[in-house]
GROMACS .gro file of C-alpha atoms in nm:
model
  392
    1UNK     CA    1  -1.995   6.063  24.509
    2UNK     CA    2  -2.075   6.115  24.889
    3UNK     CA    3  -2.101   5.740  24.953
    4UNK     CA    4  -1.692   5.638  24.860
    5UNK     CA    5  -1.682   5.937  25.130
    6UNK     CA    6  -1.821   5.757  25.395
    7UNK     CA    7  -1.600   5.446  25.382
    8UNK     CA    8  -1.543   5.367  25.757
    9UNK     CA    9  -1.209   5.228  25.876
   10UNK     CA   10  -1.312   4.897  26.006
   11UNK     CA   11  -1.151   4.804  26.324
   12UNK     CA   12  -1.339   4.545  26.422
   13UNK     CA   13  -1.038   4.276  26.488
   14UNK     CA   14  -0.836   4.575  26.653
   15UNK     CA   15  -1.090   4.657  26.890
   16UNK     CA   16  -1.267   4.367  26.976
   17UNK     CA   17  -1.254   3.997  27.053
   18UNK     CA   18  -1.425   3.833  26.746
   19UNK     CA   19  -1.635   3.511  26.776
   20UNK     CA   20  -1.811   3.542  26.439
   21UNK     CA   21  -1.820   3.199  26.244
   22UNK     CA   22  -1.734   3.273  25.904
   23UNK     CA   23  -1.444   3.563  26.009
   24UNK     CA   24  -1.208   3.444  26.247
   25UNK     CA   25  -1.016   3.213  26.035
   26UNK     CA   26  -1.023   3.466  25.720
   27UNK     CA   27  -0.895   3.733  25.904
   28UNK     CA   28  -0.526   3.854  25.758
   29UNK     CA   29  -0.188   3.787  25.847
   30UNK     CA   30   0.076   4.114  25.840
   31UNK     CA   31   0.235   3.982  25.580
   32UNK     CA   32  -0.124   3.954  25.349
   33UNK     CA   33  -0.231   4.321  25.500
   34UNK     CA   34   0.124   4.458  25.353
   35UNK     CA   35   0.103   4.215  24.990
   36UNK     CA   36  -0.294   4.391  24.940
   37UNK     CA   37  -0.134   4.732  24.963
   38UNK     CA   38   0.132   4.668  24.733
   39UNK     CA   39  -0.032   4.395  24.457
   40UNK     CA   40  -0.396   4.580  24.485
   41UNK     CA   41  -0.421   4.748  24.194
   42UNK     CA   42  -0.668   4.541  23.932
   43UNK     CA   43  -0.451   4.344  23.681
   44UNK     CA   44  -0.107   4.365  23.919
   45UNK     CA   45  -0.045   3.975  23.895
   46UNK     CA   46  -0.018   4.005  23.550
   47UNK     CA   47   0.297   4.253  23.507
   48UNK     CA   48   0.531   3.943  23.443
   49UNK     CA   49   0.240   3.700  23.286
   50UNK     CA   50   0.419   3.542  22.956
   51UNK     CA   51   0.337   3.256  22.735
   52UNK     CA   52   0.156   3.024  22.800
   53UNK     CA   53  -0.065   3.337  22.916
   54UNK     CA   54  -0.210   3.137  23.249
   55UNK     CA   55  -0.201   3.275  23.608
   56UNK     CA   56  -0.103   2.983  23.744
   57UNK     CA   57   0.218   2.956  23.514
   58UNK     CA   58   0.362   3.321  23.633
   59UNK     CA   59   0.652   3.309  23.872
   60UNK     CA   60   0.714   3.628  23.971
   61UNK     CA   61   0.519   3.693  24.225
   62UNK     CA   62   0.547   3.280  24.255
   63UNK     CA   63   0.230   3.180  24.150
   64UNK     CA   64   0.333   2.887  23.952
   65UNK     CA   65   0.535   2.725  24.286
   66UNK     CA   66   0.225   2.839  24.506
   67UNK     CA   67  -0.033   2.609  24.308
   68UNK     CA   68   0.233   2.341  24.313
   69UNK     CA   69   0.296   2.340  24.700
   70UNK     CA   70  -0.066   2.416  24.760
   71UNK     CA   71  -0.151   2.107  24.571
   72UNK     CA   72   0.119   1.903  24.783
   73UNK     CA   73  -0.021   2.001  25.129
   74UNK     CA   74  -0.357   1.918  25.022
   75UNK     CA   75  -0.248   1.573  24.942
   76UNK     CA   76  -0.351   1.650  24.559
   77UNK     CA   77  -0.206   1.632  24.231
   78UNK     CA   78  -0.307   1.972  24.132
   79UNK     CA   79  -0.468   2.263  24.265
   80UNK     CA   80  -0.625   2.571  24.137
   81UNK     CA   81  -0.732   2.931  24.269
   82UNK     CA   82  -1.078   2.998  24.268
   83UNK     CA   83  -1.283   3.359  24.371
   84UNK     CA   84  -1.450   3.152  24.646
   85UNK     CA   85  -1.495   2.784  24.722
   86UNK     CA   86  -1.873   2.826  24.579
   87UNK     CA   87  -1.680   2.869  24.279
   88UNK     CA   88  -1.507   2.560  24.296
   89UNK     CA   89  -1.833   2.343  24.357
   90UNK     CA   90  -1.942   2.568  24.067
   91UNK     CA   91  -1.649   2.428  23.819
   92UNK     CA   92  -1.654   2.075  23.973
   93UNK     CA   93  -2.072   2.035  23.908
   94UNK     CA   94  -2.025   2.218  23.582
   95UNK     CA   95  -1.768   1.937  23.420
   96UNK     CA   96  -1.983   1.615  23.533
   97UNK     CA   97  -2.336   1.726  23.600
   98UNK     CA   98  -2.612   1.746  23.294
   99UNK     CA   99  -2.985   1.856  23.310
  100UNK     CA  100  -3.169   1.569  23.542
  101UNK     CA  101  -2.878   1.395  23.664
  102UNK     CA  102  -2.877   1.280  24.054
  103UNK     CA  103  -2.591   1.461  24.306
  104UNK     CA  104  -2.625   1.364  24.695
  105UNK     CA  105  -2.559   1.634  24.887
  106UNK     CA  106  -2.526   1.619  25.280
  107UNK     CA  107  -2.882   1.728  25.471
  108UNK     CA  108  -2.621   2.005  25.663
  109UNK     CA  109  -2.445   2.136  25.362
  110UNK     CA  110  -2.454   2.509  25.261
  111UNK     CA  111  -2.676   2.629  24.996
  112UNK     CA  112  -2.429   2.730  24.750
  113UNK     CA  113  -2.400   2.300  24.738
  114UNK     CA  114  -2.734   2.293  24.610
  115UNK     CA  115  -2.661   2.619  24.389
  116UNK     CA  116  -2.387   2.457  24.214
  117UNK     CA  117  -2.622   2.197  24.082
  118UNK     CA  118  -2.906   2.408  24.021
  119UNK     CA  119  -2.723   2.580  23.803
  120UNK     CA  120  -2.622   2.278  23.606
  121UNK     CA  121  -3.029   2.159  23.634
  122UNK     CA  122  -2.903   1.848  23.800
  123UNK     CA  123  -3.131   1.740  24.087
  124UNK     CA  124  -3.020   1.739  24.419
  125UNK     CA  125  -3.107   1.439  24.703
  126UNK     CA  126  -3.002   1.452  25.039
  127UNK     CA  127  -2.871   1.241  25.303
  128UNK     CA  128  -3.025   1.246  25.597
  129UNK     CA  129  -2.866   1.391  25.903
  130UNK     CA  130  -2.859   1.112  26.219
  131UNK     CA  131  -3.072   1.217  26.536
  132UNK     CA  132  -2.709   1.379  26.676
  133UNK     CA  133  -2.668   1.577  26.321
  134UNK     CA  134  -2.422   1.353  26.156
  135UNK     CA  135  -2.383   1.250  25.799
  136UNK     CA  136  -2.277   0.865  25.798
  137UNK     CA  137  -2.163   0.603  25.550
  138UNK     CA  138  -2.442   0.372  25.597
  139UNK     CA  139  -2.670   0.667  25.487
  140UNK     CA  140  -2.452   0.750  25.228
  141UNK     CA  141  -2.446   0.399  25.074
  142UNK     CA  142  -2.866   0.330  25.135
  143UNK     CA  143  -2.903   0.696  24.902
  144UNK     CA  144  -2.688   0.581  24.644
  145UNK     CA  145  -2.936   0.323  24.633
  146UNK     CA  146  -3.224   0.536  24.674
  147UNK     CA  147  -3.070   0.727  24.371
  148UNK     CA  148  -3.059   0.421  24.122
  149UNK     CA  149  -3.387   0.299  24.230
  150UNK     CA  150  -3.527   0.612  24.119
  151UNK     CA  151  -3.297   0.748  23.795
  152UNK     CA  152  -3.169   0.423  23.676
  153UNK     CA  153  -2.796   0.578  23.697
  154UNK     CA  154  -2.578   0.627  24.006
  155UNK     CA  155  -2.501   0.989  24.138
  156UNK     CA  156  -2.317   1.150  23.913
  157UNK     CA  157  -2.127   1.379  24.208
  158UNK     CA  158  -2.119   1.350  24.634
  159UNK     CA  159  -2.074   1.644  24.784
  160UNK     CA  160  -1.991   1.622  25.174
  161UNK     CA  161  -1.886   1.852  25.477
  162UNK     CA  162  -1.618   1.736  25.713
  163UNK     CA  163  -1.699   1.997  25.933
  164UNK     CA  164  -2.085   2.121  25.860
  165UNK     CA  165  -2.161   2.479  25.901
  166UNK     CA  166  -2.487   2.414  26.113
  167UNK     CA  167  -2.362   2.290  26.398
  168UNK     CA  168  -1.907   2.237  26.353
  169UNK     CA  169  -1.923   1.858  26.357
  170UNK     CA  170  -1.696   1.651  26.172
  171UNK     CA  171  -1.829   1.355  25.990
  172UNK     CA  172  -1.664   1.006  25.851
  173UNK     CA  173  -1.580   1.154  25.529
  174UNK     CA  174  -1.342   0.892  25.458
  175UNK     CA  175  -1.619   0.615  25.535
  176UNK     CA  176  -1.846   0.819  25.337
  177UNK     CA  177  -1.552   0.858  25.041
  178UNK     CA  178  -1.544   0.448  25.065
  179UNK     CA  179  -1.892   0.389  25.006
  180UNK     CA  180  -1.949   0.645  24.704
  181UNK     CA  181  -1.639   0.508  24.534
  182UNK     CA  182  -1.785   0.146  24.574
  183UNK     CA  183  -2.037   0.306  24.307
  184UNK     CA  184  -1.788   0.454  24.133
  185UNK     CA  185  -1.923   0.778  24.244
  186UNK     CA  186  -1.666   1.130  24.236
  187UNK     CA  187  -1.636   1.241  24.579
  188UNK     CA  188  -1.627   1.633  24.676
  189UNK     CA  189  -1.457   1.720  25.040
  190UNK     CA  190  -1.573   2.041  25.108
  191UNK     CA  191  -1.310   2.178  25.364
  192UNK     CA  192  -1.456   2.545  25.421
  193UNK     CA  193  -1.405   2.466  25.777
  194UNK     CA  194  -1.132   2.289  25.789
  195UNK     CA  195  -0.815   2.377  25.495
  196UNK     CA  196  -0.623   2.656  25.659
  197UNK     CA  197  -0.727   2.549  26.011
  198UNK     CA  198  -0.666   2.201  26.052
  199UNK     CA  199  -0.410   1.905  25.862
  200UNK     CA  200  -0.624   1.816  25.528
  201UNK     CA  201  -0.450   1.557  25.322
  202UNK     CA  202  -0.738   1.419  25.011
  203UNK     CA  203  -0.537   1.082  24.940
  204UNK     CA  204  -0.576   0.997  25.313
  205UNK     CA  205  -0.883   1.123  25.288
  206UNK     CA  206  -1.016   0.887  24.960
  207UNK     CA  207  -1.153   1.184  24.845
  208UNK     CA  208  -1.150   1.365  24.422
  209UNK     CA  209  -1.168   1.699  24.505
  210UNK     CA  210  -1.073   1.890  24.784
  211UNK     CA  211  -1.236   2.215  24.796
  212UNK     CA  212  -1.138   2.526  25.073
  213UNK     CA  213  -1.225   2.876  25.127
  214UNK     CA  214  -0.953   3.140  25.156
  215UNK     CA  215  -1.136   3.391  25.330
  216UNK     CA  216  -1.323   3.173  25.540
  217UNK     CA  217  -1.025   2.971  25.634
  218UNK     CA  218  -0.683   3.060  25.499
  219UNK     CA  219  -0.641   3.435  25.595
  220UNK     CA  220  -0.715   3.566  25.262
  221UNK     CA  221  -0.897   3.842  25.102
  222UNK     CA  222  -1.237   3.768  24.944
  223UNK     CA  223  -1.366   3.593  24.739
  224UNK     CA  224  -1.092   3.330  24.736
  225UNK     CA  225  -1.070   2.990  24.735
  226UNK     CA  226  -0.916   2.623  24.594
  227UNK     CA  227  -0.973   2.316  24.443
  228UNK     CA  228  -0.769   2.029  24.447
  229UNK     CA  229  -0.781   1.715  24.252
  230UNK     CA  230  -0.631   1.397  24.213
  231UNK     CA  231  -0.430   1.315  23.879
  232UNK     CA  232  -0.730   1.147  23.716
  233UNK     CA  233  -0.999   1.397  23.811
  234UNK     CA  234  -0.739   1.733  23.710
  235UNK     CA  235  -0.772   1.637  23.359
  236UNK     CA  236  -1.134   1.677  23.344
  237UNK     CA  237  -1.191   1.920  23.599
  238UNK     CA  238  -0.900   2.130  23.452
  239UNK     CA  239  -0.939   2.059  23.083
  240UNK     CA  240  -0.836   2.311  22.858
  241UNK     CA  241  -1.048   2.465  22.587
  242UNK     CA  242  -1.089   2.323  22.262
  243UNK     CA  243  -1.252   2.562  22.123
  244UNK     CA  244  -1.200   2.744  21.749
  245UNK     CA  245  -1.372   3.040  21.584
  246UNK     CA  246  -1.556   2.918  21.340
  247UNK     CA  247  -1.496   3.272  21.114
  248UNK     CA  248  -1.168   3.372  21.239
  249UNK     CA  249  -0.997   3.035  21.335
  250UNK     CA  250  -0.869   3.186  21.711
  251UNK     CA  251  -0.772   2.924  21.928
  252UNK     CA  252  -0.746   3.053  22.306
  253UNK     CA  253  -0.407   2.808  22.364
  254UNK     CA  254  -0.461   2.651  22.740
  255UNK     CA  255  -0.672   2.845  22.922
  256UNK     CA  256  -0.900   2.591  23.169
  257UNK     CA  257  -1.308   2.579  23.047
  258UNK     CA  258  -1.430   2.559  23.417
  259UNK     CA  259  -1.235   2.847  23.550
  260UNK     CA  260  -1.331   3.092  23.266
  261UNK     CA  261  -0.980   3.087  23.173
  262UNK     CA  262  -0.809   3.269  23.414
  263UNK     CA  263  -0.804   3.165  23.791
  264UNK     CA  264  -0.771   3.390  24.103
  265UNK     CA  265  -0.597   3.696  24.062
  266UNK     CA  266  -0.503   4.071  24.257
  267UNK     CA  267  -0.538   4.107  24.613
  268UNK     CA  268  -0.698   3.803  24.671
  269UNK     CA  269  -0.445   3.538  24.483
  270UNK     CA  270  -0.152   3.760  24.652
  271UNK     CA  271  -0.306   3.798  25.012
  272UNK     CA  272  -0.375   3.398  25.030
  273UNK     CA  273   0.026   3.359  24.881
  274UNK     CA  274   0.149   3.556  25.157
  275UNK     CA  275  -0.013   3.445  25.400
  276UNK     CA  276   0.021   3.075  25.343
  277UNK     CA  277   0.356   2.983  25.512
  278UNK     CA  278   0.211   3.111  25.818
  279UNK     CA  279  -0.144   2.907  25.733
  280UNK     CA  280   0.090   2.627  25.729
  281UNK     CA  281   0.224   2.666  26.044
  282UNK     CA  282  -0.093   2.716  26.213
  283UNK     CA  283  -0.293   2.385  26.091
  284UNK     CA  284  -0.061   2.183  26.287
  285UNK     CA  285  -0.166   2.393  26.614
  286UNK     CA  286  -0.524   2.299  26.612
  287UNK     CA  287  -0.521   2.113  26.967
  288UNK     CA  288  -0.415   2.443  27.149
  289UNK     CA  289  -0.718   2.610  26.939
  290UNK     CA  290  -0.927   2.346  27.087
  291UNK     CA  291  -0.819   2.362  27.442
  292UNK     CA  292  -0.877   2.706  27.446
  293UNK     CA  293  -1.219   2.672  27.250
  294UNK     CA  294  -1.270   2.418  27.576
  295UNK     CA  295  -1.250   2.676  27.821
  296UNK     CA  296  -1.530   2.918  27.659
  297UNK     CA  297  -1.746   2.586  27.551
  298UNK     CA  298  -1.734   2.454  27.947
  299UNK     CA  299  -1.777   2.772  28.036
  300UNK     CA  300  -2.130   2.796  27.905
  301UNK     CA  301  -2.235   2.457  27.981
  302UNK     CA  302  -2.168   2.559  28.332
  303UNK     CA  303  -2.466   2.786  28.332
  304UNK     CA  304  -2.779   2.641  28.402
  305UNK     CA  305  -3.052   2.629  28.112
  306UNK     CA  306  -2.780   2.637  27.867
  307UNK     CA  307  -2.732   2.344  27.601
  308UNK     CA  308  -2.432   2.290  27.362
  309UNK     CA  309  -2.636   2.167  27.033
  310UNK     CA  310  -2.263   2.051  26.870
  311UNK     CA  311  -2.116   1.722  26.922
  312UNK     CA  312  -1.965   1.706  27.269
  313UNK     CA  313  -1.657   1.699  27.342
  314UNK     CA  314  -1.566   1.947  27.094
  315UNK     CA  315  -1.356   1.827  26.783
  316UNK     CA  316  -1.410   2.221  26.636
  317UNK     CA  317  -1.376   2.552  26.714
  318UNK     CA  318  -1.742   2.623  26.565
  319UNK     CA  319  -2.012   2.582  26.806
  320UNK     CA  320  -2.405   2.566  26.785
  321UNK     CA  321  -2.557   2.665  27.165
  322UNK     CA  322  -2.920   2.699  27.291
  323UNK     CA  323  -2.957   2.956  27.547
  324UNK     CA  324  -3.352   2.937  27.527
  325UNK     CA  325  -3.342   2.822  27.918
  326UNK     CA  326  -3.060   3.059  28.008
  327UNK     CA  327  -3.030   3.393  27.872
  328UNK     CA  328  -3.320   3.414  27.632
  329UNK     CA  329  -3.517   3.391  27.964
  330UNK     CA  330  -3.333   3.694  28.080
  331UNK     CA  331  -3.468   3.821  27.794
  332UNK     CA  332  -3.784   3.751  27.849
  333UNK     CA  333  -3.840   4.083  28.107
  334UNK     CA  334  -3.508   4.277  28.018
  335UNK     CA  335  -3.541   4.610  27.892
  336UNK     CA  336  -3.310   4.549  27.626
  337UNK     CA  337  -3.486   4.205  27.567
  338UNK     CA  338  -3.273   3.982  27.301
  339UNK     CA  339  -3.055   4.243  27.265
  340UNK     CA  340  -2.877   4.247  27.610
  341UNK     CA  341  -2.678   3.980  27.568
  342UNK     CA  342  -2.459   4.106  27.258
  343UNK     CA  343  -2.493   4.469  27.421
  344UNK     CA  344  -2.322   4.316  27.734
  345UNK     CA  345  -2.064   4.135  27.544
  346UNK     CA  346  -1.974   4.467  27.348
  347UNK     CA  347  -1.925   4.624  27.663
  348UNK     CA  348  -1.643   4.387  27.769
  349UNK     CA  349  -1.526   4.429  27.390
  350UNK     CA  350  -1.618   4.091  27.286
  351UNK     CA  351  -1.801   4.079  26.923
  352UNK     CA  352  -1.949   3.843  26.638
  353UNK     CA  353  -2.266   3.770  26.794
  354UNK     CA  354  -2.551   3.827  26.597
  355UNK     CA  355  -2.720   4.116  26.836
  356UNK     CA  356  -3.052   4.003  26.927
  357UNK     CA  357  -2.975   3.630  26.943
  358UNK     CA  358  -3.061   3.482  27.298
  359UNK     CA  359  -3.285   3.185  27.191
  360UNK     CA  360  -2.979   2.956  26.918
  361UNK     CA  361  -2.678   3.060  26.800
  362UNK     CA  362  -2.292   3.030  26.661
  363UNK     CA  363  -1.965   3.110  26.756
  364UNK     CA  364  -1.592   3.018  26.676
  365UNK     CA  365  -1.300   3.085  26.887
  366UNK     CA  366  -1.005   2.996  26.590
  367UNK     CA  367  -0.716   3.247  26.636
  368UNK     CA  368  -0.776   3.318  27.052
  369UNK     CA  369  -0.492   3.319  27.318
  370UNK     CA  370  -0.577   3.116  27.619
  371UNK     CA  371  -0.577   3.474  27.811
  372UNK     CA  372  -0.841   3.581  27.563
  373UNK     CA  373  -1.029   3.248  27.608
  374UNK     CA  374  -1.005   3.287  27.988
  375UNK     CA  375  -1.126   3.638  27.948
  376UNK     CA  376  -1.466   3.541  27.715
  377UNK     CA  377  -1.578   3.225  27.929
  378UNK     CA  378  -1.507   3.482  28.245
  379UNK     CA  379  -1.725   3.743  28.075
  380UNK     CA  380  -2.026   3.533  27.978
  381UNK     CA  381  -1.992   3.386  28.361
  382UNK     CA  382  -2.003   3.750  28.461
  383UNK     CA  383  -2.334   3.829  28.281
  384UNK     CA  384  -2.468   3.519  28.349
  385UNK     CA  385  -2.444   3.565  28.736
  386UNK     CA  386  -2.514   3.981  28.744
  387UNK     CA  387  -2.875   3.845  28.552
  388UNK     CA  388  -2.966   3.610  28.814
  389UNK     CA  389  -2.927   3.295  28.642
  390UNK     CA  390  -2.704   2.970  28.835
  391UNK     CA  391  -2.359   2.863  28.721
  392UNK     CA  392  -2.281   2.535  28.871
   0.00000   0.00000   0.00000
């Protein structure tokens, strides 16, 4: 087959400086690079999986003590692997949500939020986002409202961001958590953005569930992810099947409805383990990642025509600009037109730009050195100035 010939090495993080969004927190620690090599093959995990026949229950490698301390740093009573936090919304919507019931959803949340009830034919409503792209309890608590008004029943689920993908703000999500439990309504933290980059703890938080992604955010493979819940939420999120063959009588012992039975396994469940005492480490660093995410954000704000769209001053490493007055005006005449600006940036081996995107766009600087920080704002000063636009 000529394509499996044709497999690149990718070098991207070797050779570059990488300000994607959605990669710089996933990307892998030695020890993960070195546990995919050796645990790759398909059903590895499972060499020493005994009774009760459950991933989570093997302990060699220690799964069994990784769900327990995972659980524990979440705040949580228990926690599960999941191929992707879309999986976990997935599981969480699929144990409460019926055809036509209500779930609020935050106005910035990512699709697979709306997916997850789709799928369950649930009907989503919204809360608004606030003028400066906030979700906020009072909103929270007049849509609950809203919701009975119109179906008779509270939501059945609330799903918010504490750091939305749009733009990298952080919103009240314990205010929000107050106001939904007030209605006795589940609450689901989704901490793409946050669990493996910054302290999470769901009691302090108010929240049910506690959902994170482990390639997005905990140096993992993909797809991984978790979901935490607290004690009274584990037993219905993580029920076990009940279920009997009607000819031949089987009973399937404890393996969990939601998760299909089995949770993460391979490369992924193996790569997140090894990397996690290091993802520990790191969470409790977050104000050196944003004093050097500082440097690059004040960096562009210095150059005229250039707006950060994010709440300011920063309180993530993910950051929405608009460069429609600065360099999409460059643009405008260059011969490269959009595409200057990410062929510049290559050139100084900086990457995870979207190439052609002058006008809005993204970037996250989790995982830089304040030298590589220094370097980035210096570059985009540098291409700035050499294209005739003023940096104050």
């Amino acid at each position: 087959m000529k394509c499996a010939a044709n497999i690149d090495a990718r070098m991207v993080e070797e050779t570059a400086i990488n300000l994607d969004p959605i990669q710089v927190a996933g990307r892998l620690t030695p020890e993960a690079m070195k546990a995919v090599i050796a645990w790759g093959d398909g059903y590895s995990v499972c060499d020493n999986c005994r009774k009760p026949f459950r991933l989570d229950y093997i302990q060699n490698p220690p799964l069994k003590e990784f769900h327990v301390e995972l659980a524990e740093w979440l705040g949580m009573a228990q926690a599960r692997t999941v191929p992707g936090a879309r999986r976990a919304f997935q599981q969480v919507a699929g144990t409460y949500v019926e055809k036509g019931d209500p779930v609020l959803i935050g106005a910035l949340a990512h699709y697979t939020s709306y997916l997850s009830v789709e799928i369950c034919r649930g009907i989503v409503r919204e809360i608004p986002k606030t003028a400066d792209n906030h979700i906020t309890p009072d909103d929270a608590a007049n849509r609950i409202e809203d919701v009975i008004r119109e179906f008779g029943t509270a939501p059945k689920l609330l799903y918010i961001d504490h750091v939305d993908y749009q733009f990298g703000n952080m919103h009240d999500v314990r205010g929000v958590a107050k106001v939904a439990h007030q209605y006795d309504v589940p609450v689901l933290y989704n901490g793409v953005y946050t669990v493996g980059v910054m302290p999470v703890n769901g009691k302090d938080l108010g929240v049910d569930f506690v959902v994170g992604s482990g390639h997005k955010s905990m140096a993992a493979p993909a797809p991984s992810g978790v979901l935490a819940a607290t004690e009274e939420r584990a037993e219905e999120v993580f029920r076990t099947t009940q279920m009997t063959g009607d000819l031949t009588g089987r009973k399937f012992g404890i393996k969990e409805v939601g998760i299909i039975g089995c949770s993460l396994m391979g490369a992924p469940i193996v790569g997140m383990l090894a990397s996690f005492p290091k993802v520990k480490a790191r969470v409790e660093q977050f104000d050196s990642e944003m004093a050097n995410s500082k440097i690059i954000v004040d960096a562009l704000k210095s150059i005229e025509g250039t707006k950060i769209l994010s709440e300011y001053p920063r309180k993530h490493t993910l950051t929405r600009v608009d460069t429609s007055g600065s360099f999409d005006v460059v643009a405008q005449t260059h011969k490269k037109r959009g595409f200057f600006l990410s062929s510049a940036l290559g050139k100084k081996g900086i990457t995870g730009i979207i190439p052609g995107a002058t006008k809005v766009w993204k970037f996250n600087t989790y995982g830089m050195t304040k030298k590589q920080a220094e370097y980035v704002a210096e570059t985009y000063l540098g291409i700035a100035e050499e294209n005739g636009l003023r940096v104050a």
